[in-house]
Coordinates of C-alpha atoms in Angstrom, one line a residue:
Chain A
X1 CA 155.5 165.5 94.1
X2 CA 156.5 164.7 97.7
X3 CA 154.6 167.6 99.1
X4 CA 151.5 166.4 97.4
X5 CA 151.9 163.0 98.7
X6 CA 152.4 164.3 102.3
X7 CA 149.3 166.4 102.0
X8 CA 147.2 163.5 100.9
X9 CA 148.3 161.4 103.8
X10 CA 147.8 164.3 106.3
X11 CA 144.4 165.1 105.1
X12 CA 142.9 161.6 105.3
X13 CA 144.6 159.6 107.8
X14 CA 141.5 157.5 108.9
X15 CA 140.5 156.7 105.5
X16 CA 144.1 155.5 104.7
X17 CA 144.0 153.3 107.8
X18 CA 140.7 151.8 106.8
X19 CA 141.9 151.3 103.2
X20 CA 145.0 149.4 104.4
X21 CA 143.0 147.2 106.7
X22 CA 139.9 146.3 104.5
X23 CA 139.8 146.6 100.7
X24 CA 143.0 144.6 99.9
X25 CA 141.7 141.7 102.1
X26 CA 138.3 141.8 100.6
X27 CA 139.6 141.9 97.0
X28 CA 141.7 138.9 97.5
X29 CA 139.1 136.9 99.4
X30 CA 137.0 134.5 97.3
X31 CA 133.7 133.3 98.4
X32 CA 133.4 129.7 99.4
X33 CA 131.2 129.1 96.2
X34 CA 134.2 130.4 94.1
X35 CA 136.8 128.5 95.9
X36 CA 134.8 125.2 95.7
X37 CA 133.9 125.7 92.1
X38 CA 137.5 126.5 91.1
X39 CA 138.6 123.5 93.2
X40 CA 136.2 121.2 91.4
X41 CA 137.2 122.4 87.9
X42 CA 140.9 122.1 89.1
X43 CA 140.3 118.5 90.3
X44 CA 138.5 117.5 87.1
X45 CA 141.3 118.9 85.0
X46 CA 143.9 117.1 87.0
X47 CA 141.9 113.8 86.5
X48 CA 141.5 114.4 82.8
X49 CA 145.2 115.2 82.7
X50 CA 146.1 111.9 84.4
X51 CA 143.9 109.9 82.1
X52 CA 145.2 111.6 79.1
X53 CA 148.9 111.3 80.2
X54 CA 148.5 107.6 81.0
X55 CA 147.0 106.9 77.6
X56 CA 149.7 108.7 75.7
X57 CA 152.2 105.9 75.2
X58 CA 151.2 103.2 72.9
X59 CA 153.9 100.5 72.9
X60 CA 154.2 98.2 70.1
X61 CA 152.1 95.2 70.7
X62 CA 153.5 91.7 70.8
X63 CA 153.0 90.1 67.4
X64 CA 151.7 86.7 68.8
X65 CA 148.8 88.6 70.6
X66 CA 147.8 90.5 67.5
X67 CA 147.6 87.7 65.0
X68 CA 147.0 84.2 66.4
X69 CA 147.0 81.2 64.2
X70 CA 143.1 80.8 64.5
X71 CA 142.6 84.6 63.8
X72 CA 140.3 85.6 61.1
X73 CA 142.3 86.6 58.1
X74 CA 140.2 88.2 55.5
X75 CA 142.8 89.4 53.1
X76 CA 146.3 88.0 52.7
X77 CA 149.4 89.8 51.2
X78 CA 151.6 87.7 49.0
X79 CA 154.7 89.2 50.7
X80 CA 153.4 89.4 54.2
X81 CA 154.9 92.7 54.6
X82 CA 152.0 94.8 55.8
X83 CA 149.5 93.6 58.3
X84 CA 146.5 95.5 59.3
X85 CA 144.6 94.2 62.4
X86 CA 141.4 95.5 63.5
X87 CA 139.7 95.0 66.9
X88 CA 136.1 95.4 66.4
X89 CA 132.7 95.1 67.8
X90 CA 129.8 94.4 65.4
X91 CA 127.5 96.5 67.4
X92 CA 129.7 99.5 67.7
X93 CA 128.5 102.3 65.4
X94 CA 132.0 103.8 64.8
X95 CA 133.1 100.3 63.6
X96 CA 130.3 100.2 61.1
X97 CA 131.3 103.8 60.1
X98 CA 134.9 102.6 59.5
X99 CA 133.6 99.4 57.6
X100 CA 133.2 100.9 54.2
X101 CA 136.6 102.5 54.3
X102 CA 138.2 99.2 55.4
X103 CA 136.4 97.3 52.6
X104 CA 137.6 100.0 50.1
X105 CA 141.2 99.6 51.5
X106 CA 140.9 95.9 51.1
X107 CA 139.7 96.1 47.5
X108 CA 142.4 98.6 46.5
X109 CA 145.2 96.8 48.2
X110 CA 144.1 93.3 47.4
X111 CA 147.1 91.0 47.6
X112 CA 149.4 93.7 49.0
X113 CA 148.2 93.8 52.6
X114 CA 147.0 91.1 55.1
X115 CA 143.8 92.1 57.1
X116 CA 142.9 90.4 60.2
X117 CA 139.7 90.8 62.3
X118 CA 139.8 90.3 66.0
X119 CA 136.6 90.3 68.0
X120 CA 136.3 92.7 70.9
X121 CA 132.6 92.7 71.8
X122 CA 132.0 95.6 74.3
X123 CA 130.0 94.9 77.4
X124 CA 127.9 98.1 76.8
X125 CA 126.3 96.5 73.7
X126 CA 123.7 94.0 74.5
X127 CA 124.1 92.0 71.2
X128 CA 127.8 92.4 70.8
X129 CA 128.6 88.9 72.1
X130 CA 125.5 87.3 70.2
X131 CA 126.8 88.9 67.1
X132 CA 130.5 87.8 67.7
X133 CA 129.1 84.3 68.3
X134 CA 127.1 84.3 65.2
X135 CA 130.2 85.3 63.2
X136 CA 132.1 82.6 64.9
X137 CA 129.6 79.9 64.1
X138 CA 129.6 81.2 60.4
X139 CA 133.4 81.0 60.5
X140 CA 133.0 77.3 61.3
X141 CA 131.3 76.8 57.9
X142 CA 133.7 79.2 56.1
X143 CA 131.5 82.1 56.1
X144 CA 133.1 84.5 58.5
X145 CA 133.6 87.2 55.9
X146 CA 130.1 87.0 54.7
X147 CA 128.7 87.2 58.1
X148 CA 131.1 90.1 58.9
X149 CA 129.8 91.9 55.9
X150 CA 126.1 91.2 56.7
X151 CA 126.3 92.2 60.4
X152 CA 127.9 95.6 59.5
X153 CA 125.7 96.3 56.6
X154 CA 122.6 95.6 58.6
X155 CA 123.9 97.1 61.9
X156 CA 121.2 99.8 61.6
X157 CA 118.4 97.2 62.0
X158 CA 119.7 95.3 65.0
X159 CA 122.3 97.4 66.7
X160 CA 121.5 99.4 69.9
X161 CA 118.6 97.3 70.7
X162 CA 117.8 96.1 74.2
X163 CA 116.2 92.9 73.2
X164 CA 118.1 89.8 72.2
X165 CA 118.7 89.7 68.4
X166 CA 119.8 86.0 68.1
X167 CA 116.8 85.4 65.9
X168 CA 118.0 88.2 63.5
X169 CA 121.4 86.6 63.4
X170 CA 119.8 83.2 62.6
X171 CA 117.9 84.8 59.8
X172 CA 121.2 86.1 58.4
X173 CA 122.8 82.7 58.7
X174 CA 119.9 81.2 56.8
X175 CA 120.4 83.9 54.1
X176 CA 124.0 82.9 53.9
X177 CA 122.9 79.4 53.3
X178 CA 124.5 77.9 56.4
X179 CA 123.6 74.6 57.8
X180 CA 121.3 75.8 60.6
X181 CA 121.5 72.7 62.8
X182 CA 125.2 73.1 63.0
X183 CA 125.0 77.0 63.2
X184 CA 122.6 76.7 66.2
X185 CA 124.9 74.2 67.9
X186 CA 128.0 76.3 67.3
X187 CA 126.5 79.6 68.4
X188 CA 125.8 78.0 71.8
X189 CA 129.0 75.9 71.9
X190 CA 131.6 76.2 74.6
X191 CA 134.3 76.4 71.9
X192 CA 132.7 79.7 70.6
X193 CA 132.5 81.4 73.9
X194 CA 136.0 80.3 74.7
X195 CA 137.3 81.7 71.4
X196 CA 135.7 85.1 72.1
X197 CA 137.0 85.2 75.6
X198 CA 140.5 84.5 74.3
X199 CA 140.0 87.3 71.7
X200 CA 138.9 89.8 74.4
X201 CA 141.9 88.6 76.6
X202 CA 144.3 89.4 73.7
X203 CA 142.7 92.7 73.1
X204 CA 143.1 93.7 76.7
X205 CA 146.7 92.4 76.8
X206 CA 147.5 94.7 73.8
X207 CA 145.9 97.5 75.6
X208 CA 142.8 97.9 73.4
X209 CA 140.2 99.9 75.3
X210 CA 137.8 100.7 72.6
X211 CA 136.6 99.8 69.1
X212 CA 137.5 100.0 66.4
X213 CA 141.3 99.8 67.2
X214 CA 143.6 99.3 64.3
X215 CA 147.2 98.0 64.5
X216 CA 149.4 98.3 61.4
X217 CA 152.4 96.1 61.7
X218 CA 152.1 95.9 65.3
X219 CA 151.7 99.7 66.0
X220 CA 148.4 101.1 67.1
X221 CA 147.1 103.7 64.8
X222 CA 146.0 106.8 66.6
X223 CA 144.2 108.5 63.8
X224 CA 140.4 108.2 63.1
X225 CA 140.1 105.3 60.7
X226 CA 138.9 107.2 57.6
X227 CA 139.9 106.0 54.2
X228 CA 142.4 108.7 53.7
X229 CA 144.0 108.0 57.2
X230 CA 144.2 104.3 56.6
X231 CA 145.5 104.7 53.0
X232 CA 148.2 107.2 54.2
X233 CA 149.3 104.9 56.9
X234 CA 149.3 101.8 54.7
X235 CA 151.2 103.6 51.9
X236 CA 153.9 104.6 54.4
X237 CA 154.2 101.0 55.6
X238 CA 154.5 99.7 52.2
X239 CA 157.0 102.2 51.1
X240 CA 159.3 101.5 54.1
Chain B
X1 CA 120.4 148.7 99.5
X2 CA 118.7 146.0 97.5
X3 CA 122.1 145.1 96.1
X4 CA 123.6 144.5 99.4
X5 CA 120.7 142.4 100.7
X6 CA 120.1 140.2 97.6
X7 CA 122.7 137.5 97.3
X8 CA 124.6 137.4 94.0
X9 CA 122.9 134.2 92.8
X10 CA 119.4 135.9 92.9
X11 CA 120.7 139.2 91.7
X12 CA 122.2 137.8 88.4
X13 CA 118.8 136.2 87.3
X14 CA 117.9 139.2 85.0
X15 CA 121.4 138.6 83.1
X16 CA 121.0 135.0 83.2
X17 CA 117.7 135.1 81.6
X18 CA 118.6 137.8 79.1
X19 CA 121.9 136.3 77.9
X20 CA 120.8 132.6 78.4
X21 CA 117.6 133.3 76.4
X22 CA 119.5 134.9 73.7
X23 CA 122.1 132.2 73.3
X24 CA 119.3 129.5 73.6
X25 CA 117.3 131.4 70.9
X26 CA 120.3 131.7 68.5
X27 CA 120.9 127.9 68.9
X28 CA 117.4 126.9 68.3
X29 CA 117.0 129.4 65.4
X30 CA 120.2 128.0 63.8
X31 CA 118.9 124.4 64.2
X32 CA 115.6 125.4 62.5
X33 CA 117.6 127.1 59.6
X34 CA 119.6 123.9 59.2
X35 CA 116.6 121.8 59.4
X36 CA 114.9 123.8 56.6
X37 CA 118.2 123.5 54.5
X38 CA 118.0 119.7 55.0
X39 CA 114.4 119.5 54.0
X40 CA 115.1 121.5 50.9
X41 CA 118.2 119.4 50.0
X42 CA 118.4 116.1 51.6
X43 CA 122.1 115.8 50.6
X44 CA 122.8 119.1 52.6
X45 CA 125.5 118.8 55.2
X46 CA 124.7 120.9 58.2
X47 CA 127.4 123.2 59.4
X48 CA 127.6 121.4 62.7
X49 CA 128.2 117.9 61.2
X50 CA 131.9 117.8 62.0
X51 CA 132.5 114.2 62.2
X52 CA 130.4 110.8 63.0
X53 CA 130.3 111.9 66.6
X54 CA 129.7 115.5 66.5
X55 CA 126.9 115.8 64.0
X56 CA 123.7 117.4 64.0
X57 CA 122.6 116.1 60.7
X58 CA 122.2 112.5 62.0
X59 CA 120.7 113.7 65.2
X60 CA 118.2 115.9 63.4
X61 CA 116.9 112.9 61.3
X62 CA 116.1 110.8 64.3
X63 CA 112.5 110.4 65.7
X64 CA 113.7 111.9 69.0
X65 CA 114.3 115.2 67.1
X66 CA 110.6 115.5 66.7
X67 CA 109.5 114.4 70.1
X68 CA 106.0 116.1 69.8
X69 CA 105.6 115.5 66.1
X70 CA 107.3 118.7 65.0
X71 CA 111.0 119.6 65.2
X72 CA 112.1 120.4 68.8
X73 CA 113.9 123.6 68.1
X74 CA 110.5 125.2 67.3
X75 CA 109.9 125.1 71.0
X76 CA 113.0 126.9 71.6
X77 CA 112.4 129.4 68.9
X78 CA 109.0 130.2 70.5
X79 CA 110.1 129.9 74.2
X80 CA 113.4 131.5 74.5
X81 CA 112.1 134.9 73.4
X82 CA 109.9 134.9 76.4
X83 CA 112.8 134.1 78.6
X84 CA 114.7 137.0 77.0
X85 CA 111.7 139.4 77.6
X86 CA 111.3 138.5 81.3
X87 CA 115.1 138.9 81.6
X88 CA 114.9 142.4 80.1
X89 CA 112.0 143.4 82.3
X90 CA 114.0 142.2 85.4
X91 CA 117.0 144.2 84.3
X92 CA 114.7 147.2 83.7
X93 CA 113.7 146.9 87.3
X94 CA 110.0 145.9 86.7
X95 CA 108.5 144.1 89.5
X96 CA 106.8 141.0 88.1
X97 CA 103.8 139.4 90.0
X98 CA 104.3 135.9 91.6
X99 CA 102.4 134.0 89.0
X100 CA 104.8 135.2 86.2
X101 CA 107.7 133.7 88.1
X102 CA 105.7 130.6 88.8
X103 CA 104.9 130.3 85.1
X104 CA 108.6 130.8 84.2
X105 CA 109.5 128.1 86.6
X106 CA 107.0 125.7 85.2
X107 CA 108.3 126.5 81.7
X108 CA 111.9 125.9 82.8
X109 CA 111.0 122.7 84.6
X110 CA 109.5 121.4 81.3
X111 CA 112.6 122.6 79.5
X112 CA 114.9 120.9 82.0
X113 CA 113.1 117.6 81.9
X114 CA 113.0 117.7 78.2
X115 CA 116.7 118.6 77.7
X116 CA 117.6 115.7 80.1
X117 CA 115.6 113.3 78.1
X118 CA 117.3 114.5 75.1
X119 CA 120.7 114.1 76.7
X120 CA 119.9 110.5 77.5
X121 CA 118.7 109.9 73.9
X122 CA 121.6 111.6 72.4
X123 CA 124.1 109.6 74.5
X124 CA 122.7 106.2 74.9
X125 CA 120.2 105.8 72.0
X126 CA 121.4 107.9 69.1
X127 CA 125.1 107.8 70.0
X128 CA 125.9 111.2 68.4
X129 CA 126.3 114.8 69.7
X130 CA 124.8 117.8 68.1
X131 CA 126.8 120.8 69.0
X132 CA 123.9 123.4 68.9
X133 CA 121.7 121.0 70.9
X134 CA 124.5 121.0 73.6
X135 CA 124.4 124.8 73.7
X136 CA 120.8 124.5 74.5
X137 CA 121.4 121.8 77.1
X138 CA 123.8 124.2 79.0
X139 CA 121.6 127.2 78.6
X140 CA 118.5 125.3 79.7
X141 CA 120.1 124.0 82.9
X142 CA 121.6 127.4 83.8
X143 CA 118.2 129.2 83.2
X144 CA 116.3 126.7 85.2
X145 CA 118.8 126.9 88.0
X146 CA 119.0 130.6 88.4
X147 CA 115.2 131.0 88.0
X148 CA 114.8 128.5 90.8
X149 CA 117.4 130.4 93.1
X150 CA 115.7 133.7 92.5
X151 CA 112.3 132.2 93.3
X152 CA 113.6 130.5 96.3
X153 CA 115.2 133.7 97.6
X154 CA 112.1 135.8 97.1
X155 CA 109.9 133.2 98.5
X156 CA 108.0 132.5 95.3
X157 CA 108.8 128.9 96.1
X158 CA 108.9 128.3 99.8
X159 CA 111.7 126.2 101.0
X160 CA 113.3 126.6 104.3
X161 CA 117.0 125.8 103.9
X162 CA 117.6 127.4 100.5
X163 CA 120.4 129.7 101.7
X164 CA 123.0 126.9 101.1
X165 CA 121.8 126.5 97.6
X166 CA 122.2 130.2 96.9
X167 CA 125.5 130.5 98.4
X168 CA 126.9 127.5 96.5
X169 CA 125.1 128.2 93.2
X170 CA 128.3 128.2 91.1
X171 CA 129.5 125.0 92.5
X172 CA 126.2 123.1 92.1
X173 CA 125.8 124.3 88.5
X174 CA 129.4 123.4 87.7
X175 CA 129.1 120.0 89.3
X176 CA 125.8 119.4 87.3
X177 CA 127.4 120.4 84.0
X178 CA 130.6 118.4 84.8
X179 CA 128.6 115.2 85.5
X180 CA 127.1 115.5 82.1
X181 CA 130.6 116.2 80.6
X182 CA 131.8 113.1 82.3
X183 CA 129.0 111.0 81.1
X184 CA 129.8 112.1 77.6
X185 CA 133.5 111.5 78.1
X186 CA 132.8 108.1 79.3
X187 CA 130.2 107.0 76.7
X188 CA 132.3 108.2 73.9
X189 CA 135.6 107.2 75.3
X190 CA 136.5 105.0 72.3
X191 CA 136.1 108.1 70.1
X192 CA 138.0 110.5 72.3
X193 CA 141.0 108.1 72.4
X194 CA 141.3 108.2 68.7
X195 CA 141.9 112.0 69.1
X196 CA 144.9 111.4 71.4

């Protein structure tokens, strides 16, 4: 072996010198394109990582901010042991997607769970606040639940629109048999917008960033609010 | 000799067209097959309908899915094979006349504009993402980009300072795709959060 090695180096000294000087340097060297691309991907990964990390912890929210005295209680448990709070936006499609599951849960667990609706109209939806105001105006006449159902069940016909849907909501109010003079006053009332602002403030205090967000006995649910997931979480809470 | 002179970004156009065209064709073809299944049986759940957000069933039934009065993927099924063919010819070393490249560029510009309109519709109007469609988005942008770079390098499209574009081809494409990814991330933030 040693002679062979020597022979090789003796035969091609210039080639060896060139090989040492150039190819390794070239193979390690990345083009600026590759460097910047890798850098960009790295930067994005770091940002995503930071966002993910900062959203990991979900502290138990303060009870008072989750359920206020004037919050909309749609179902009430006799023993008050299990409380499900939902922060929702009437114009949010995933809230409408969760709605049938929530209704099924409410029917099946009637009398065993308390269900509270908190309003969290998102700024990206043009008619989220008008819809929340409509629900609040209906609440003043004891029809919050009816309006809540109507808004979700008909979301397909008014949601996602750029134009103001107040007339559609008035139509719903009429169908629910509301006193329309009072409804129109209440929709525009300062008390209504103050209520919604307070709801949004509470949502932000308990670190709700999107809708629908569910809290079960003060703990944020992290699973997708499907019927099965909600049922599982509620069953666990009832059993504990 | 040609290898040494032609920058990488222009050299890989044959591969990009062939592979990109094939991937785009497969995606469009799958979408058409799913569409036919959906027509045959309205209760059919397409293979790409994973959850309310990642769903092609809901996207397929929107008016935007038939922008020109017929299902959009028909365009892909017809046009991607042309892209594959040109790609294969390039790989085979065939020199294509300037008008072919201009024609391909025109087609890819149409595809690019259409795809971005669909991205906008998907994100801000339909509110759902269709996985196969997203494959087409990526492929379409990539094909457009490397066709443009190739045409800039060979002077099919005259533009003076095109060297920077060619040397930073990967960076620009990555940034482009990441911007779209970021828009998706922001728009469906509520949903992604539920996955954490």
